[in-house]
mmCIF file of C-alpha atoms in Angstrom:
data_model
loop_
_atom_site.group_PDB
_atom_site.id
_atom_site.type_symbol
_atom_site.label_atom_id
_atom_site.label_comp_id
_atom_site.label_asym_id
_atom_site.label_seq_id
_atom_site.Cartn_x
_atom_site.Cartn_y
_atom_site.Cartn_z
ATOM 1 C CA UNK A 1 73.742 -27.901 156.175
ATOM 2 C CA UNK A 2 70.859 -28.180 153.528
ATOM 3 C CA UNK A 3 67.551 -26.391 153.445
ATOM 4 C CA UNK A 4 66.078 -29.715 154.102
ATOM 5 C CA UNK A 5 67.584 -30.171 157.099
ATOM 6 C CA UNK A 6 67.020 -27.473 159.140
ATOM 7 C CA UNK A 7 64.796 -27.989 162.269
ATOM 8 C CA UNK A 8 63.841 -25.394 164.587
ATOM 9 C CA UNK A 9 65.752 -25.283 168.462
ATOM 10 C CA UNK A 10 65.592 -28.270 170.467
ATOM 11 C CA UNK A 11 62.498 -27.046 173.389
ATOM 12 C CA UNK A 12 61.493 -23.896 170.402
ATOM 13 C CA UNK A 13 57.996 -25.659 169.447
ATOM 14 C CA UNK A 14 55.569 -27.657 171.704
ATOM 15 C CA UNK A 15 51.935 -28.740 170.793
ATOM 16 C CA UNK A 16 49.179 -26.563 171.827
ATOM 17 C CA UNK A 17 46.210 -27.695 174.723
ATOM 18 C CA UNK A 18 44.021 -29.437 172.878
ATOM 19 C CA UNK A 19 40.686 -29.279 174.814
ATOM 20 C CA UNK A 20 37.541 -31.284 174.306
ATOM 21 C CA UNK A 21 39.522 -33.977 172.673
ATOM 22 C CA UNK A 22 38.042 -36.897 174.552
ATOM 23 C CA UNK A 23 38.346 -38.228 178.434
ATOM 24 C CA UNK A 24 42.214 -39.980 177.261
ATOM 25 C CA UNK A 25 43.523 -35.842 176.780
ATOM 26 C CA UNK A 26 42.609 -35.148 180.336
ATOM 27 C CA UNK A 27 40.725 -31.866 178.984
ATOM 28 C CA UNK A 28 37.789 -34.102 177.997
ATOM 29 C CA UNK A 29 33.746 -33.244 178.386
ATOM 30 C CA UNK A 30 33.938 -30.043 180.249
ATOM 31 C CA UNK A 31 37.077 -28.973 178.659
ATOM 32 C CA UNK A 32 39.104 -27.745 181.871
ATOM 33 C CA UNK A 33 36.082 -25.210 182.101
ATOM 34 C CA UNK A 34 34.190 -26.869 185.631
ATOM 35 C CA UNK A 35 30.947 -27.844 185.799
ATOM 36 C CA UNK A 36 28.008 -25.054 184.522
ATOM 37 C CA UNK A 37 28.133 -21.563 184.901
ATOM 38 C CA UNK A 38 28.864 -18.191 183.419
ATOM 39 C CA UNK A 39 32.376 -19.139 183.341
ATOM 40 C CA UNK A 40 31.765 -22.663 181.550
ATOM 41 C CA UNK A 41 29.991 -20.927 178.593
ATOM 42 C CA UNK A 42 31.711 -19.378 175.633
ATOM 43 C CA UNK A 43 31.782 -15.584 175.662
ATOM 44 C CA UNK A 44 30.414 -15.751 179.131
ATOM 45 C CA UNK A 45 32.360 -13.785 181.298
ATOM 46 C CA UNK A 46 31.647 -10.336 182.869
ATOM 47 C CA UNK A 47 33.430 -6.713 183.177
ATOM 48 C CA UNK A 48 36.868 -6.151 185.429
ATOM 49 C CA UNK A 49 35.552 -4.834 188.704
ATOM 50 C CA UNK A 50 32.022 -6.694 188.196
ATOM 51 C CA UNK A 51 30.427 -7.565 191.826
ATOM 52 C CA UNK A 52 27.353 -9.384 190.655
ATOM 53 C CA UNK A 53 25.280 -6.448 189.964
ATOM 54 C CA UNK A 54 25.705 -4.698 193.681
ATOM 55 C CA UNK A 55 26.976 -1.606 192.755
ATOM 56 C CA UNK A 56 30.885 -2.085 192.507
ATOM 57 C CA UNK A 57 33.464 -0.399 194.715
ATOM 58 C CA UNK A 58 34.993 2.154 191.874
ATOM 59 C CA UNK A 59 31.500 3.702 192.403
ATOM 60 C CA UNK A 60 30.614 3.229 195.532
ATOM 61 C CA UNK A 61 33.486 5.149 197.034
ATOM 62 C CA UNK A 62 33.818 9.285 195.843
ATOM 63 C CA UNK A 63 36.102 10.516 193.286
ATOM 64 C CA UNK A 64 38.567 12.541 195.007
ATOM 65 C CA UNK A 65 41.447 14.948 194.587
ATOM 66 C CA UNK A 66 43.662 15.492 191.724
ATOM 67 C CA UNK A 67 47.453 15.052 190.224
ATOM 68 C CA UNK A 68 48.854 17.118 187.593
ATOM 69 C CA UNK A 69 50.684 14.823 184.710
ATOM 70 C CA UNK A 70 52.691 17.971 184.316
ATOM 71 C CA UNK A 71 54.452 17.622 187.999
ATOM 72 C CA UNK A 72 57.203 15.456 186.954
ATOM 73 C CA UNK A 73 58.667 18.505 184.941
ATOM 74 C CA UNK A 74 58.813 20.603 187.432
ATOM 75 C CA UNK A 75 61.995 20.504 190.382
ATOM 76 C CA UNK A 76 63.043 21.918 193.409
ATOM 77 C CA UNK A 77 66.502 22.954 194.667
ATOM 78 C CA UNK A 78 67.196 23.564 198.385
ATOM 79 C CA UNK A 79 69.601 26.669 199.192
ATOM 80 C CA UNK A 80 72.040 24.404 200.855
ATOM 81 C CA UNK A 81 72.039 22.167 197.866
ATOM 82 C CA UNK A 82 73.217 25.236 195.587
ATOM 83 C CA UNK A 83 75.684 25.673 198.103
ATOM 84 C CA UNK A 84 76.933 22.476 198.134
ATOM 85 C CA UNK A 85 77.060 22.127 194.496
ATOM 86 C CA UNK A 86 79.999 25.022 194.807
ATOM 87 C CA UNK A 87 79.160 26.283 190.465
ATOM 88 C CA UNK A 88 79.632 30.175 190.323
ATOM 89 C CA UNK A 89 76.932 29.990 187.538
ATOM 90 C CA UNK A 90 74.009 27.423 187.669
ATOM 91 C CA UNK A 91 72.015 26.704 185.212
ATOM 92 C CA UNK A 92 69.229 23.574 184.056
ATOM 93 C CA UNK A 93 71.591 22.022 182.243
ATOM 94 C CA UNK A 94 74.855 22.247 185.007
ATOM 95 C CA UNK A 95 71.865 20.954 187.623
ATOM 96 C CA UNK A 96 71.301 18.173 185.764
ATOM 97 C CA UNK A 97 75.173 17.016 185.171
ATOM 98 C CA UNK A 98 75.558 17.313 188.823
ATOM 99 C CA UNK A 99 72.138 15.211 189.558
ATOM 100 C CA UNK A 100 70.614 17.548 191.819
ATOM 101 C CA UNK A 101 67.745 17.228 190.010
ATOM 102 C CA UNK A 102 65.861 14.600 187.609
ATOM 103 C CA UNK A 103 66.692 14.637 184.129
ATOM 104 C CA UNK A 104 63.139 14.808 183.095
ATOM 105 C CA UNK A 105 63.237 18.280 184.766
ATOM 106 C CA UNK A 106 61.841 21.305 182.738
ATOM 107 C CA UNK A 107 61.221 23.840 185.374
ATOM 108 C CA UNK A 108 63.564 24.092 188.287
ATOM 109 C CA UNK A 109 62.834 26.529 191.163
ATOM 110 C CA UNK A 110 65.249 27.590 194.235
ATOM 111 C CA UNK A 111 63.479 27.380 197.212
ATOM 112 C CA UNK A 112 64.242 29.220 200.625
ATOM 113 C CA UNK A 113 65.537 25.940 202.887
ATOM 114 C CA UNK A 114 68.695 26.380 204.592
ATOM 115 C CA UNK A 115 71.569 29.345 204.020
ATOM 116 C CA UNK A 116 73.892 30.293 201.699
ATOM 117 C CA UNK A 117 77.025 32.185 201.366
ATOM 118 C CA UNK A 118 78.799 31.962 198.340
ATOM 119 C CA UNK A 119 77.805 34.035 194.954
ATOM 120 C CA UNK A 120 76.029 32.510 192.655
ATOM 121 C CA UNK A 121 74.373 33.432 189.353
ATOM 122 C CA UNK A 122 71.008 31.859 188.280
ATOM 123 C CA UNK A 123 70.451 31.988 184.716
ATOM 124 C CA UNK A 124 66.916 30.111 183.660
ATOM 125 C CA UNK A 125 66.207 28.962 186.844
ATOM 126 C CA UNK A 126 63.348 30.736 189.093
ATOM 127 C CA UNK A 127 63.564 31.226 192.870
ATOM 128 C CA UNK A 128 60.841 31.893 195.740
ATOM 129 C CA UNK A 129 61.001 35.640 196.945
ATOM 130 C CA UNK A 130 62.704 34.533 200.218
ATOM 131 C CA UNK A 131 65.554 32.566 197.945
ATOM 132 C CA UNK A 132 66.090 35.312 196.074
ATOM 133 C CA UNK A 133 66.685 37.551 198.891
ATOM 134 C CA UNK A 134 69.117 35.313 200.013
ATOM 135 C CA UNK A 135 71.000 34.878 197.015
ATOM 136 C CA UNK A 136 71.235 38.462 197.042
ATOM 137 C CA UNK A 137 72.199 38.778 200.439
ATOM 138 C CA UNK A 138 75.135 36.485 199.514
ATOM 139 C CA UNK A 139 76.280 38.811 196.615
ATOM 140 C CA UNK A 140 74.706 36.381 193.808
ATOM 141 C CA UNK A 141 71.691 37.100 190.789
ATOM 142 C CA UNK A 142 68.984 35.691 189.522
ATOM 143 C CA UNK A 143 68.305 36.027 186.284
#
C-alpha cells in the first residue's frame, strides 16, 4: 500500500445536488424550488408554528398548569413493597440494588399502601405519618 494509492470506501463519497445547473441536471430553471412563492425565494421562509398571520394555536389556546423538573428525584415506596423486599435495614442505596425504585432517585418516601409485619429500620428514607405508625406498629424505626 502507498500513500498514492489510497482511495476512500467503495459507496464513502457521492457528488452533491447540483441545482440550477441547466434543464439536462433535472434541477434546472426553478431549481427543485416550484413555481413562485415565499418558498421559491432565498431566505424566504417563515417561523415554526407560523399560520399566515391568524394568530397561531400556541397562543390561541391558555397556558396551563405546571411540572416540577425536580419530580424525577423524588420516589415512592408502597408498605407492601418494603415488605416484600424482606431487608431488616433499608436504606437509598439497598432500594436501589433491589430496583424498587429508579436509580435517578434522590428522595425516597414510604407511603401508607398496604400492611406490614416484619421490623424494619429506615435510615435516610422519610415516611408519611400513617407509614410510620405502621412501621412502628410492626416493631420497626424510622430514622
Amino acid at each position: 500500500m502507498e500513500l498514492n494509492n489510497i482511495k476512500p470506501a467503495e459507496g464513502a463519497k457521492h457528488a452533491k445536488r447540483r441545482v440550477g445547473r441547466g434543464i439536462g441536471s433535472g434541477l434546472g430553471k426553478t431549481a427543485g424550488r416550484g413555481h413562485k412563492g415565499q418558498k421559491s425565494r432565498s431566505g424566504g421562509y417563515h417561523k415554526v408554528g407560523f399560520e399566515g398571520g391568524q394568530m397561531p394555536m400556541h397562543r390561541r389556546l391558555p397556558k396551563r398548569g405546571f411540572k416540577s423538573h425536580l419530580l424525577k428525584f423524588n420516589a415512592e415506596i408502597t408498605l407492601t413493597a418494603l415488605e416484600a423486599l424482606g431487608l431488616a435495614e433499608v436504606n437509598l442505596v439497598a432500594l436501589k440494588q433491589a430496583g424498587a425504585v429508579g436509580e435517578l432517585a434522590k428522595v425516597v418516601k414510604v407511603i401508607n399502601t398496604g400492611a406490614i409485619t416484619k421490623a424494619v429500620k429506615l435510615s435516610g428514607i422519610g415516611a408519611t405519618a400513617g407509614a410510620k405508625a405502621a412501621i412502628e406498629a410492626a416493631g420497626g424505626a424510622v430514622a
